Coordinates of C-alpha atoms in Angstrom, one line a residue:
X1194 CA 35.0 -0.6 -46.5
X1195 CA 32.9 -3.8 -46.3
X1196 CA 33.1 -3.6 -42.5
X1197 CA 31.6 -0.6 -42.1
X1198 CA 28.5 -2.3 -44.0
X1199 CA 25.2 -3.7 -41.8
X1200 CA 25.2 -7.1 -41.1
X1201 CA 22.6 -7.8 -43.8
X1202 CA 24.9 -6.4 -46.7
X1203 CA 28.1 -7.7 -45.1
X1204 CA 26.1 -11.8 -45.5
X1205 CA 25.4 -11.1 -49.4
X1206 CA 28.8 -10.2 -50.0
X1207 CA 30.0 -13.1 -48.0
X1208 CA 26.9 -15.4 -50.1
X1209 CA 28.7 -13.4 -53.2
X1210 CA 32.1 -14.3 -52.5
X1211 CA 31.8 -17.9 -52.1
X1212 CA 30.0 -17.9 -55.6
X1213 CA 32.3 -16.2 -57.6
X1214 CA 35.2 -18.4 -56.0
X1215 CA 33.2 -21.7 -57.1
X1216 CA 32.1 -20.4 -60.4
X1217 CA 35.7 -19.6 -60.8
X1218 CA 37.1 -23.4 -59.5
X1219 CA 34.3 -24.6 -62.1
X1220 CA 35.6 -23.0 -64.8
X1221 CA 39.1 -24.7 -63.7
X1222 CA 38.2 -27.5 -63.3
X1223 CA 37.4 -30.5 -66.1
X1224 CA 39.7 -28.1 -69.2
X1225 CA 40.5 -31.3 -70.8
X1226 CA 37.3 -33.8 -70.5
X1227 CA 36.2 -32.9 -73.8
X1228 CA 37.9 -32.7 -77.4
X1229 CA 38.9 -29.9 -79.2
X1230 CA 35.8 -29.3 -81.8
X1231 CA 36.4 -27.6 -84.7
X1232 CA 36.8 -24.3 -84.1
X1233 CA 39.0 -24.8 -81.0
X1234 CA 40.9 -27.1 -83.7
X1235 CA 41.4 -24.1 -86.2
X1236 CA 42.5 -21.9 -83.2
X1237 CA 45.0 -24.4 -81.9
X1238 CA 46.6 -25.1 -85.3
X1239 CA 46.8 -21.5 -86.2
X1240 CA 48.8 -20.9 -83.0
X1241 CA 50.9 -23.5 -83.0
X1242 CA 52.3 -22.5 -86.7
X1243 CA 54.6 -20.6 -88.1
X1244 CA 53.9 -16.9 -88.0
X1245 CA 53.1 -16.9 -91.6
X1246 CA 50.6 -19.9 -90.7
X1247 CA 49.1 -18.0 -88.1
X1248 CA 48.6 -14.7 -90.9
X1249 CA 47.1 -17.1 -94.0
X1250 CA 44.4 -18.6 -91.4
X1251 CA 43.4 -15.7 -89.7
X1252 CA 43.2 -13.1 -92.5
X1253 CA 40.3 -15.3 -93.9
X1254 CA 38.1 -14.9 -90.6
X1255 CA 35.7 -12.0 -89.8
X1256 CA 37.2 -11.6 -85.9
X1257 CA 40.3 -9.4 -85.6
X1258 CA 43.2 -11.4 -84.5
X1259 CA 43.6 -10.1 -81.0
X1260 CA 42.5 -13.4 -79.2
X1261 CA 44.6 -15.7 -81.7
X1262 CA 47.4 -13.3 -80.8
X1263 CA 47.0 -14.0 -77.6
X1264 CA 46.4 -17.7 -77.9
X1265 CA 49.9 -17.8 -79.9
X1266 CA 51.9 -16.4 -77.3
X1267 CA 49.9 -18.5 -74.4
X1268 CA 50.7 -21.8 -76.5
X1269 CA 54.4 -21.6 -76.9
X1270 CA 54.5 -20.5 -73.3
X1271 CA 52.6 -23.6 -72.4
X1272 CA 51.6 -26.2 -74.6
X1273 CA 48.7 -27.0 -77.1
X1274 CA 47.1 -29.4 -74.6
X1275 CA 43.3 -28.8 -74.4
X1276 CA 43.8 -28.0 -70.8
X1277 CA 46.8 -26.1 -71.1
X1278 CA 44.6 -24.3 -73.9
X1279 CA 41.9 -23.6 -72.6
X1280 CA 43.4 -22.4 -69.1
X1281 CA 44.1 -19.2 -70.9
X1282 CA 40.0 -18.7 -71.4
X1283 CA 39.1 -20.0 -68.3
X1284 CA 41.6 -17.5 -66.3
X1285 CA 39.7 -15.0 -69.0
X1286 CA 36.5 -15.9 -67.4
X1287 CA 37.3 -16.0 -64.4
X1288 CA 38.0 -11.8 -64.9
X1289 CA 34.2 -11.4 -65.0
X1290 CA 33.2 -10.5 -61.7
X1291 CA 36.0 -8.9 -60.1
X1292 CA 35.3 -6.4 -63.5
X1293 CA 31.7 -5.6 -62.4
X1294 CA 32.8 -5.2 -59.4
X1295 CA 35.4 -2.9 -60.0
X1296 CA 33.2 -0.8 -62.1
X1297 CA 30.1 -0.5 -59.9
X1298 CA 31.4 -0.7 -56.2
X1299 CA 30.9 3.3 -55.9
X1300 CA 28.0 3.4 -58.3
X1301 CA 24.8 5.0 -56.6
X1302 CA 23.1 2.0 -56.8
X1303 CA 21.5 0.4 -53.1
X1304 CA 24.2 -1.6 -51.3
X1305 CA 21.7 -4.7 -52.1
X1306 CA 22.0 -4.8 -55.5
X1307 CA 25.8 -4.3 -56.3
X1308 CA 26.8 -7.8 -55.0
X1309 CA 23.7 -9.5 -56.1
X1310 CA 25.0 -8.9 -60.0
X1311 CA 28.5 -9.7 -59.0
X1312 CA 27.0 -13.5 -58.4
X1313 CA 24.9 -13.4 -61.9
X1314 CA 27.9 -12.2 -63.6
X1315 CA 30.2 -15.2 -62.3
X1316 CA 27.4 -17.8 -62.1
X1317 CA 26.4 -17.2 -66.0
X1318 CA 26.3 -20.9 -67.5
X1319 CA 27.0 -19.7 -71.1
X1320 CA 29.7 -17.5 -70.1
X1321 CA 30.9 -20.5 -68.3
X1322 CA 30.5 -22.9 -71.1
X1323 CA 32.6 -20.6 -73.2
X1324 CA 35.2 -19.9 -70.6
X1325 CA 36.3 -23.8 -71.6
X1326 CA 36.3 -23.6 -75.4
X1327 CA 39.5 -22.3 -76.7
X1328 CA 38.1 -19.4 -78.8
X1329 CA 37.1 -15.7 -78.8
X1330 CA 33.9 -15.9 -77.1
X1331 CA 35.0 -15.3 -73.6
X1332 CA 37.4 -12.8 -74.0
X1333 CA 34.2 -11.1 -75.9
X1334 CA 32.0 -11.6 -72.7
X1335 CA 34.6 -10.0 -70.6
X1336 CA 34.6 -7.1 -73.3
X1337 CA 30.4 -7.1 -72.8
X1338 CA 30.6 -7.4 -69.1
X1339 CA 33.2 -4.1 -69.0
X1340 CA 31.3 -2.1 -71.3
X1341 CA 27.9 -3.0 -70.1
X1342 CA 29.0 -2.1 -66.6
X1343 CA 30.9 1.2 -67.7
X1344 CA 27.8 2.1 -68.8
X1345 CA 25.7 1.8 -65.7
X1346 CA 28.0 3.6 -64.4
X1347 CA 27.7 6.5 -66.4
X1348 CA 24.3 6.8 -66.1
X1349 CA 24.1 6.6 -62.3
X1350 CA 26.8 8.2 -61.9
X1351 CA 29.3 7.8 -58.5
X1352 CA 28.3 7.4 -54.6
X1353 CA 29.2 10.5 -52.6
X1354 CA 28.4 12.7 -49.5
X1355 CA 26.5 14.9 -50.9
X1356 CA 24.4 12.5 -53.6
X1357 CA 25.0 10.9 -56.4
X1358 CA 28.1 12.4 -58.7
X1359 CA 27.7 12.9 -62.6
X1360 CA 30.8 10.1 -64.2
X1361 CA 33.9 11.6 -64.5
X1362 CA 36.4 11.4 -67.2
X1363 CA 38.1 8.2 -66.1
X1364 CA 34.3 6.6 -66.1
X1365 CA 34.1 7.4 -70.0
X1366 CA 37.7 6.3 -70.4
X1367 CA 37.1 3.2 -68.9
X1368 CA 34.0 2.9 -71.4
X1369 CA 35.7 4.1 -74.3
X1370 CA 38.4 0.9 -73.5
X1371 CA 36.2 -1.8 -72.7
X1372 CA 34.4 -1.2 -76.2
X1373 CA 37.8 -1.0 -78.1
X1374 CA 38.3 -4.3 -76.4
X1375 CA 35.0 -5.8 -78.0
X1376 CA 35.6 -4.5 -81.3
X1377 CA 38.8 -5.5 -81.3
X1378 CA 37.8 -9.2 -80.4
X1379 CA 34.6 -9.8 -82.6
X1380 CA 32.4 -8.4 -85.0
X1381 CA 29.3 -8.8 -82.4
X1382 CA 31.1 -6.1 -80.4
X1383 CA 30.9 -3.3 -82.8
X1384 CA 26.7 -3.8 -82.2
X1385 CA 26.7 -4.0 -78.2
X1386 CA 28.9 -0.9 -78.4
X1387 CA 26.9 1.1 -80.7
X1388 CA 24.0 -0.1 -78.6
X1389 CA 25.6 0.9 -75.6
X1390 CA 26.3 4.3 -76.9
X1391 CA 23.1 4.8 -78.0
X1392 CA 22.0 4.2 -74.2
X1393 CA 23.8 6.8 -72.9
X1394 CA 22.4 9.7 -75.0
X1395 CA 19.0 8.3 -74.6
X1396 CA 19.5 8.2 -70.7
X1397 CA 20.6 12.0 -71.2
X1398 CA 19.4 13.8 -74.5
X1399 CA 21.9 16.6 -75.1
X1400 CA 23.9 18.0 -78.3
X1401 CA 27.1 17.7 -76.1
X1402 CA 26.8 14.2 -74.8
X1403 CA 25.4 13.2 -78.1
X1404 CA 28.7 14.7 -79.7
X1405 CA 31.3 12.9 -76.7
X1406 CA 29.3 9.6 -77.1
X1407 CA 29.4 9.8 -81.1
X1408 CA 33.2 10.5 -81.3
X1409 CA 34.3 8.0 -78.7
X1410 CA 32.2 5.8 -80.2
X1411 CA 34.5 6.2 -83.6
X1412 CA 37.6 5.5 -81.4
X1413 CA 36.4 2.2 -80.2
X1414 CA 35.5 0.9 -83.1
X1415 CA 38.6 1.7 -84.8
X1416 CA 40.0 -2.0 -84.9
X1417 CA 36.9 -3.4 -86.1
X1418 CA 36.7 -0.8 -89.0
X1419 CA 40.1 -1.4 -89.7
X1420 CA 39.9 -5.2 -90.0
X1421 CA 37.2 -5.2 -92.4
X1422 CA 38.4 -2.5 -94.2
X1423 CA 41.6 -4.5 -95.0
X1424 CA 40.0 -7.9 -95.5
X1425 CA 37.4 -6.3 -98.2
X1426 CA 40.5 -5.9 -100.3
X1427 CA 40.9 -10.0 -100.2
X1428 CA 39.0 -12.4 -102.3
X1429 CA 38.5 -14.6 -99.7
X1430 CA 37.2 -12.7 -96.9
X1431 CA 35.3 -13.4 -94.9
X1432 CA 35.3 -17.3 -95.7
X1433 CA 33.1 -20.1 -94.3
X1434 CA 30.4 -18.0 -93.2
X1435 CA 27.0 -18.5 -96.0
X1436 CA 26.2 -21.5 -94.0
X1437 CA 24.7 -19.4 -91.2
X1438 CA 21.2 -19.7 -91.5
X1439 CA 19.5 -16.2 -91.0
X1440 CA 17.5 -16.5 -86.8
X1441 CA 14.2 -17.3 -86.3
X1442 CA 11.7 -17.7 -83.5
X1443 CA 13.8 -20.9 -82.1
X1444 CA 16.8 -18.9 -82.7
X1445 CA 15.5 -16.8 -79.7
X1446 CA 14.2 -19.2 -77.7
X1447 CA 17.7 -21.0 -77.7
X1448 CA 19.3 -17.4 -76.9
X1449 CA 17.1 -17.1 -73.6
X1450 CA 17.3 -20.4 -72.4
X1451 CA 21.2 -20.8 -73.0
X1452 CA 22.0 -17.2 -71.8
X1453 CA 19.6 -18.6 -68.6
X1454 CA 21.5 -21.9 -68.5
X1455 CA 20.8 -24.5 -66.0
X1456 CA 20.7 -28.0 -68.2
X1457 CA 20.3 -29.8 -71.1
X1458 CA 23.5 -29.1 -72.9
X1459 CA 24.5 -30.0 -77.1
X1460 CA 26.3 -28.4 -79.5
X1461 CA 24.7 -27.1 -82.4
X1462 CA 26.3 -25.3 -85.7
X1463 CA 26.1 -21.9 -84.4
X1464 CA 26.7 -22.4 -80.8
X1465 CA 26.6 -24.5 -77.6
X1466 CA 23.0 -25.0 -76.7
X1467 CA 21.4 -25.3 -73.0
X1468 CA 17.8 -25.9 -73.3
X1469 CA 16.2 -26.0 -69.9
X1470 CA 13.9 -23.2 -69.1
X1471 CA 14.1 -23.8 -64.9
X1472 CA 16.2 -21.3 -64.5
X1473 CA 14.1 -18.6 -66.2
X1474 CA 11.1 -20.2 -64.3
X1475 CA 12.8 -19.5 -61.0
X1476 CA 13.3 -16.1 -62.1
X1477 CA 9.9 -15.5 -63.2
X1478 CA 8.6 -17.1 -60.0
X1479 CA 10.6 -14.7 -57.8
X1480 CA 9.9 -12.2 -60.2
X1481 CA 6.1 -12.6 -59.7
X1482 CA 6.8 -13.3 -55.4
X1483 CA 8.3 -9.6 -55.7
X1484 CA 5.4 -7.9 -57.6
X1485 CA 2.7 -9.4 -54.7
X1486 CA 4.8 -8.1 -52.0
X1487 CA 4.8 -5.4 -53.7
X1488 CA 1.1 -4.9 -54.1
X1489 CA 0.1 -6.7 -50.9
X1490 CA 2.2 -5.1 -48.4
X1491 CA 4.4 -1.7 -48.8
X1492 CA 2.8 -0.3 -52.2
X1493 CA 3.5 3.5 -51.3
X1494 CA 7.6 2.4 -50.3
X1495 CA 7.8 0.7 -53.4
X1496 CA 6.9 3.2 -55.1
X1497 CA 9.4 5.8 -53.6
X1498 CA 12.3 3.3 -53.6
X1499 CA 15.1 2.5 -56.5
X1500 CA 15.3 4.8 -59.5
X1501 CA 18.7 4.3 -59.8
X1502 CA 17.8 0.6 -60.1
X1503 CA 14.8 1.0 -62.5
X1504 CA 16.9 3.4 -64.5
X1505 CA 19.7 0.6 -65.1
X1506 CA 16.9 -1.9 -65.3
X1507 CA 15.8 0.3 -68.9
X1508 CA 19.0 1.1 -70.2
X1509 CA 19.8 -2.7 -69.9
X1510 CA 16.4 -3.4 -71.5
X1511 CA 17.6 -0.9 -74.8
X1512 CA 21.2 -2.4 -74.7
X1513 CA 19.9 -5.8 -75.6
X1514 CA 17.3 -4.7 -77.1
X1515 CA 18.6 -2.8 -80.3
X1516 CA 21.7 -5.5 -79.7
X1517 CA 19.1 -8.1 -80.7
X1518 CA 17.2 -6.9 -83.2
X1519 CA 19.8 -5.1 -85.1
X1520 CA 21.4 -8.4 -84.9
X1521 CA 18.2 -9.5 -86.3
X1522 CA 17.5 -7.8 -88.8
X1523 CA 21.3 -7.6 -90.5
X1524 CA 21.0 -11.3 -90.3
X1525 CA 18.4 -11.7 -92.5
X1526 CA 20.7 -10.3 -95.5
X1527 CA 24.0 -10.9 -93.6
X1528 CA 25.2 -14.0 -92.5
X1529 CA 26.4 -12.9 -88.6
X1530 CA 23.8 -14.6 -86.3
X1531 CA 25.4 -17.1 -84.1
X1532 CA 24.5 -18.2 -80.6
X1533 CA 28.1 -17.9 -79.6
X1534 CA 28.4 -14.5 -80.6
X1535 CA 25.0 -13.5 -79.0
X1536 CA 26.8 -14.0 -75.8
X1537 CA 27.6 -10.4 -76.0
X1538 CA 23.6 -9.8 -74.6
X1539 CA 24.6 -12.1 -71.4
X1540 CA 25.1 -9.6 -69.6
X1541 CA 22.4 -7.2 -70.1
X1542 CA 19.7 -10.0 -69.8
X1543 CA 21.2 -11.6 -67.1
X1544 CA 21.8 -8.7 -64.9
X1545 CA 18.0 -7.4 -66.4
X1546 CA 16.8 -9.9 -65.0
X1547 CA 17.6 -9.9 -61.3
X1548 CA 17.2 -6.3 -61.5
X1549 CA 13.4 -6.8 -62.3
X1550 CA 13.3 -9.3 -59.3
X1551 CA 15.1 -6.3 -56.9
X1552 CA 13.2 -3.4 -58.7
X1553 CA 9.8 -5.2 -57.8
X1554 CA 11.1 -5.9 -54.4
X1555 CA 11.1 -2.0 -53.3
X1556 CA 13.1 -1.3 -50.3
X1557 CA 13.9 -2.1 -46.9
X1558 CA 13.5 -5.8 -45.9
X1559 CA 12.0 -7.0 -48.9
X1560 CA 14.8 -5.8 -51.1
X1561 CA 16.7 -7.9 -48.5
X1562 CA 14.8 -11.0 -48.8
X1563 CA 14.5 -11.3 -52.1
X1564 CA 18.1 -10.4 -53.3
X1565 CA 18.6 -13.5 -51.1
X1566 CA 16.7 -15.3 -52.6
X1567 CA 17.9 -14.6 -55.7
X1568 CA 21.5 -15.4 -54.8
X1569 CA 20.0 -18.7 -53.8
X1570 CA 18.9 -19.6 -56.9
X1571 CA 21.9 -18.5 -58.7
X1572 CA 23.6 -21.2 -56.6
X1573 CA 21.0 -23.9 -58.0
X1574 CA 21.7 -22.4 -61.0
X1575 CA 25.5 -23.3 -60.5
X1576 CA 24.8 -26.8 -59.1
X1577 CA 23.0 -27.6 -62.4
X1578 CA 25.2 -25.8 -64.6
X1579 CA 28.4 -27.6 -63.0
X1580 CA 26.6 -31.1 -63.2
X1581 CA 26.1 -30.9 -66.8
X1582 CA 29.3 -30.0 -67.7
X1583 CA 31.2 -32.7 -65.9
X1584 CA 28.7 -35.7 -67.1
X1585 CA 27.8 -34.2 -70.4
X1586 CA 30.0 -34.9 -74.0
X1587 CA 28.8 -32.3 -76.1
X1588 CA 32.0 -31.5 -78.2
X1589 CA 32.7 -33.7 -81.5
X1590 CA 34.6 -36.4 -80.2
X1591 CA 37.2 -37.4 -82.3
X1592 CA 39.4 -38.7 -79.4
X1593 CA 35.8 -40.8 -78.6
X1594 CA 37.1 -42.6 -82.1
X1595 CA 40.5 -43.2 -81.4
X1596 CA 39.4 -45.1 -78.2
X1597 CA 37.0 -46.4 -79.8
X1598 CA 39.7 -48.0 -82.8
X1599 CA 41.8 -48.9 -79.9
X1600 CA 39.7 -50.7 -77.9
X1601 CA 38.5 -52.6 -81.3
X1602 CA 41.6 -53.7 -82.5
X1603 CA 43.1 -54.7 -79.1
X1604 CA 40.1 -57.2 -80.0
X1605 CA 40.7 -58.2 -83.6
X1606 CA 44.4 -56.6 -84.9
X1607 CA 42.8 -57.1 -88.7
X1608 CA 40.1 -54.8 -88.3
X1609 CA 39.2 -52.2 -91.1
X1610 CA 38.4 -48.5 -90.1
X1611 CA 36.8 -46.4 -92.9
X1612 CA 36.8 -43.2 -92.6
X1613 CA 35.0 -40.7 -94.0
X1614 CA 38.0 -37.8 -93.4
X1615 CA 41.4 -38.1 -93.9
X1616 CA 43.4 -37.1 -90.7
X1617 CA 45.4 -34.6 -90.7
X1618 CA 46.5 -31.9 -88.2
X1619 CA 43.8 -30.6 -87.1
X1620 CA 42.0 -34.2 -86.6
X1621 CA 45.3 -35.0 -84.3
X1622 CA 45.2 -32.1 -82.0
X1623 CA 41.5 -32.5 -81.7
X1624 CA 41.6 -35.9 -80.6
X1625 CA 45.1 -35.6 -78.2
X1626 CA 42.9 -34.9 -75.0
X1627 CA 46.7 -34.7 -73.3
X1628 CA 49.0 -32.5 -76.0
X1629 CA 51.3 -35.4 -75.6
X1630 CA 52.2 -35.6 -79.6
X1631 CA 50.9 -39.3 -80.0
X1632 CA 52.2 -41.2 -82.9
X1633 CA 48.9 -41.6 -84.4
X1634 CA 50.4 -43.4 -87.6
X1635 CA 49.5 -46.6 -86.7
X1636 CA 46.0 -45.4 -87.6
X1637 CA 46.6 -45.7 -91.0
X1638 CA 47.0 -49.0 -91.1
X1639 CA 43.9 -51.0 -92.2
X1640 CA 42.0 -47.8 -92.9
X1641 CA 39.8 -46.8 -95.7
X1642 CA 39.4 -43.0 -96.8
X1643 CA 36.2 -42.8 -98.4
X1644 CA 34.5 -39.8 -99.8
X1645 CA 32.9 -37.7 -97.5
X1646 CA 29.7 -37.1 -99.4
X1647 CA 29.5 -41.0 -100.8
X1648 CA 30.4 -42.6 -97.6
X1649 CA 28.1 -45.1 -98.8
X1650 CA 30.2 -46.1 -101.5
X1651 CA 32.8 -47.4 -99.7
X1652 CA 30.4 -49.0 -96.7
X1653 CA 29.9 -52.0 -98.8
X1654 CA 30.1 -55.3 -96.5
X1655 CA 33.7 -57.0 -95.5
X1656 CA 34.1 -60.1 -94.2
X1657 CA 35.5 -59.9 -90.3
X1658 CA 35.2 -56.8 -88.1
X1659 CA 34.8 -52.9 -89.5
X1660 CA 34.4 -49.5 -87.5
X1661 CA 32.4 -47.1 -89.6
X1662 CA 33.1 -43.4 -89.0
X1663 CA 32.1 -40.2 -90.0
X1664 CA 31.3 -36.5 -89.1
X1665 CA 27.1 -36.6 -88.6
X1666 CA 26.3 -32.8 -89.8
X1667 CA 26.4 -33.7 -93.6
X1668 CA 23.8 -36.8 -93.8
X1669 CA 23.0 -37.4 -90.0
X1670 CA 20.6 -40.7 -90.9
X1671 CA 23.4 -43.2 -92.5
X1672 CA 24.2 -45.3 -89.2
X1673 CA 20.9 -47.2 -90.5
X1674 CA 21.8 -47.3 -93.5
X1675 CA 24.5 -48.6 -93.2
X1676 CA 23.4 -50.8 -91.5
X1677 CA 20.8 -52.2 -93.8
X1678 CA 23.2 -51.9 -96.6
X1679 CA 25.3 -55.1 -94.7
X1680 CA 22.5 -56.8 -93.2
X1681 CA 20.8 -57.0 -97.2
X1682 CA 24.3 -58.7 -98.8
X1683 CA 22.5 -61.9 -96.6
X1684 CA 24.0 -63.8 -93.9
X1685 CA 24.3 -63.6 -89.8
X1686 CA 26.0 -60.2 -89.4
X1687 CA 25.8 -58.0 -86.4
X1688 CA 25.9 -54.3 -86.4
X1689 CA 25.2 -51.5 -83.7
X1690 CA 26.0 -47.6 -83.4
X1691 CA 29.0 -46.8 -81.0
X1692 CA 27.5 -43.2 -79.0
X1693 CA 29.9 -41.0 -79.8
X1694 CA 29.1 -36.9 -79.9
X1695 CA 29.2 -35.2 -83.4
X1696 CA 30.8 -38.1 -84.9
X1697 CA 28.8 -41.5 -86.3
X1698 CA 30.7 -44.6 -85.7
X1699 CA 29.0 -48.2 -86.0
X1700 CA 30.5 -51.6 -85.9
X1701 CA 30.0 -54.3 -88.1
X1702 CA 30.7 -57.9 -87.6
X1703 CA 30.4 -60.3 -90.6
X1704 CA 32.1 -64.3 -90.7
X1705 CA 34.7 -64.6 -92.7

């Protein structure tokens, strides 16, 4: 089919399918440079268990269990290695494109735009990011991508002889399945699909669509409903979840630049955060470029050219729109706002986005130019998003520790560690960047557990050499203070902060 395409269209896809094969060997590549953080270490332990294990840890989340399912069966078919692990969500993300694809390659939409969103779908950095941590959030963006997609292509409808078709039944089938799949894999995608259903009858305002879109709306959202329905009967459902702080104005500015990622990578409670805002720039600037063509040059084209495009430009403004805000305001009573479960908005900004840039364009050779362009800087985009990744640490790093208690008493046999956790599974599996099932008892020698929230207590001075360490969230400034607490018992004593990510260590060196 593609060789029947001009030579313009045939180069894009060609631009296209080189960046969906390197976003793809990027989210290969690197699966275990970074330690499992908490989360990841919850899932991995889970799965790893007994079946009654995996039940008594899962029941007490808000996510259905689909993805742990999943995990479970990947894990004993591989190992709990993180990048044994996390090969299972990278092969998940690398399912992003070919989806769109799939779902919009006979979509009346120009033969431009199709392959341009391919390349934003596979070149999205949070998606990405997410396709190397062993959790839900991929398998969630995959969900989003199928759903936003089926929904374009509903309300374009299919590419024929005679004009555009209305969607058949297999296009609401597919719909009504990709939504099942997000509300079977997270709470989030019980919003984007009843955003995404209340696209579709505003596209198209009828009592009989309204009725279709209202009743398979129920049927995808079965598993959700039936989760919390069953874990309302539990005391202890959903746990963990009153320290999510409700969003505010820097909730959304982290959204935009980490769904728009391009550097500047950390972790933060709720999420992995990229802070740059040059992608967006770029976006803006091409965005602007477009609009001056536009008004400069072929005004009455422009004009005439792209409803399809400006169509799917407004339903993907309203499907992250009410995604948002609902989001939003639930939030503010409800404690479900997280920056990893906003991923399920990627889509709809991202391909929002370039559609404005293409929309603006108009037709003919613009459209052309500028869809180039755009896949240009997607490829920047990639550069910078693959660059931070491999040089970054921004997962706790609890196997930063164990080198970092190795490499100390290779130096001095006698040192002390305190602690301010007591290891246990989930500590071991997070720090085993290899799944080879270290011995880690030899740890425990010469260590000190000391109370998490008194670490002070037991960071009085010893004579000789002692690694501090403890997790930073709880009381982020006591590396100085402990330090001071040393340098005030009096004598020469020297003391510095090891850089670690998500965990304080600092080493102390007092005469004995």
């Amino acid at each position: 089919m593609q060789a029947r395409l001009p030579p313009a269209h045939r180069a894009l896809w060609s631009a296209t399918t080189v960046l969906v094969a390197a976003s793809c060997a990027l989210r290969l590549t690197g699966l275990g440079r970074q330690s499992y953080w908490t989360d990841e270490a919850f899932t991995v332990v889970q799965c790893r268990g007994s079946w009654a294990m995996w039940w008594r840890m899962g029941a007490a989340e808000v996510h259905p269990p689909l993805f742990s399912l999943l995990a479970r069966g990947w894990i004993a078919l591989t190992s709990d290695a993180p990048s044994q692990v996390r090969l299972l969500t990278a092969l998940i993300g690398c399912l992003g494109a070919p989806a769109v694809w799939a779902s919009l390659r006979r979509v009346a939409l120009p033969q431009t735009v199709t392959p341009v969103l391919v390349a934003a779908t596979a070149t999205n950095g949070m998606a990405i990011t997410y396709a190397q941590d062993a959790r839900s959030y991929v398998l969630l963006w995959l969900a989003a991508v199928g759903l936003t997609a089926g929904t374009l292509r509903i309300v374009v409808g299919t590419r024929a002889p005679g004009g555009p078709q209305p969607a058949g039944w297999g296009s609401w089938l597919g719909w009504t399945a990709w939504a099942m799949l997000a509300t079977a894999t997270h709470l989030m995608g019980l919003i984007l699909a009843g955003a995404a259903a209340l696209a579709l009858v505003a596209v198209k305002p009828n009592l009989r669509r309204l009725g279709l879109v209202v009743v398979l709306l129920m049927e995808a959202a079965l598993p959700q409903l039936v989760w919390l329905a069953q874990g309302m009967l539990r005391q202890d459902f959903p746990q963990n979840t009153g320290w999510i702080p409700a969003p505010t104005g820097a909730s959304l500015t982290q959204l935009f630049t980490t769904v728009f990622a391009w550097s500047g990578l950390q972790i933060s409670p709720t999420g992995f955060v990229w802070s740059s805002w040059w992608l967006l720039g770029l976006m803006a600037a091409l965005a602007l470029a477009a609009l001056g063509w536009r008004v400069a040059l072929r005004p009455r084209a422009a004009a005439r050219q792209n409803r399809a495009t400006g169509r799917c430009l407004r339903v993907l403004a309203l499907i992250a729109g009410v995604t948002v805000v609902v989001t939003w305001l639930l939030a503010q009573q409800v404690h479900i706002w997280t920056l990893r479960g906003m991923i399920v908005v990627s889509p709809a900004l991202t391909w929002a986005a370039v559609l404005g840039v293409l929309v603006l364009a108009g037709r003919g050779r613009a459209l052309q130019v500028f869809a180039s362009a755009t896949l240009l800087v997607l490829a920047l985009s990639l550069v910078a998003v693959g660059h931070t990744l491999g040089t970054t640490t921004y997962k706790t790093d609890l196997a930063g520790v164990l080198d970092q208690v190795r490499a100390v008493r290779a130096q001095r046999p006698d040192a002390l560690v305190v602690l301010s956790w007591r290891p246990s599974r989930e500590h071991w599996v997070s720090a085993d960047r290899h799944g080879s099932r270290v011995d880690y008892s030899w740890l425990e020698l010469h260590t000190v557990i000391a109370p998490e929230h008194n670490f002070l207590a037991a960071a009085h001075p010893r004579p000789g050499t002692t690694l501090y360490a403890w997790y930073d969230e709880p009381e982020p400034t006591r590396p100085d203070r402990v330090v001071a607490l040393i340098a005030a018992a009096g004598g020469p004593s020297v003391c510095h902060q090891v850089p670690l990510v998500g965990v304080v260590a600092v080493r102390c060196d007092l005469p004995g």
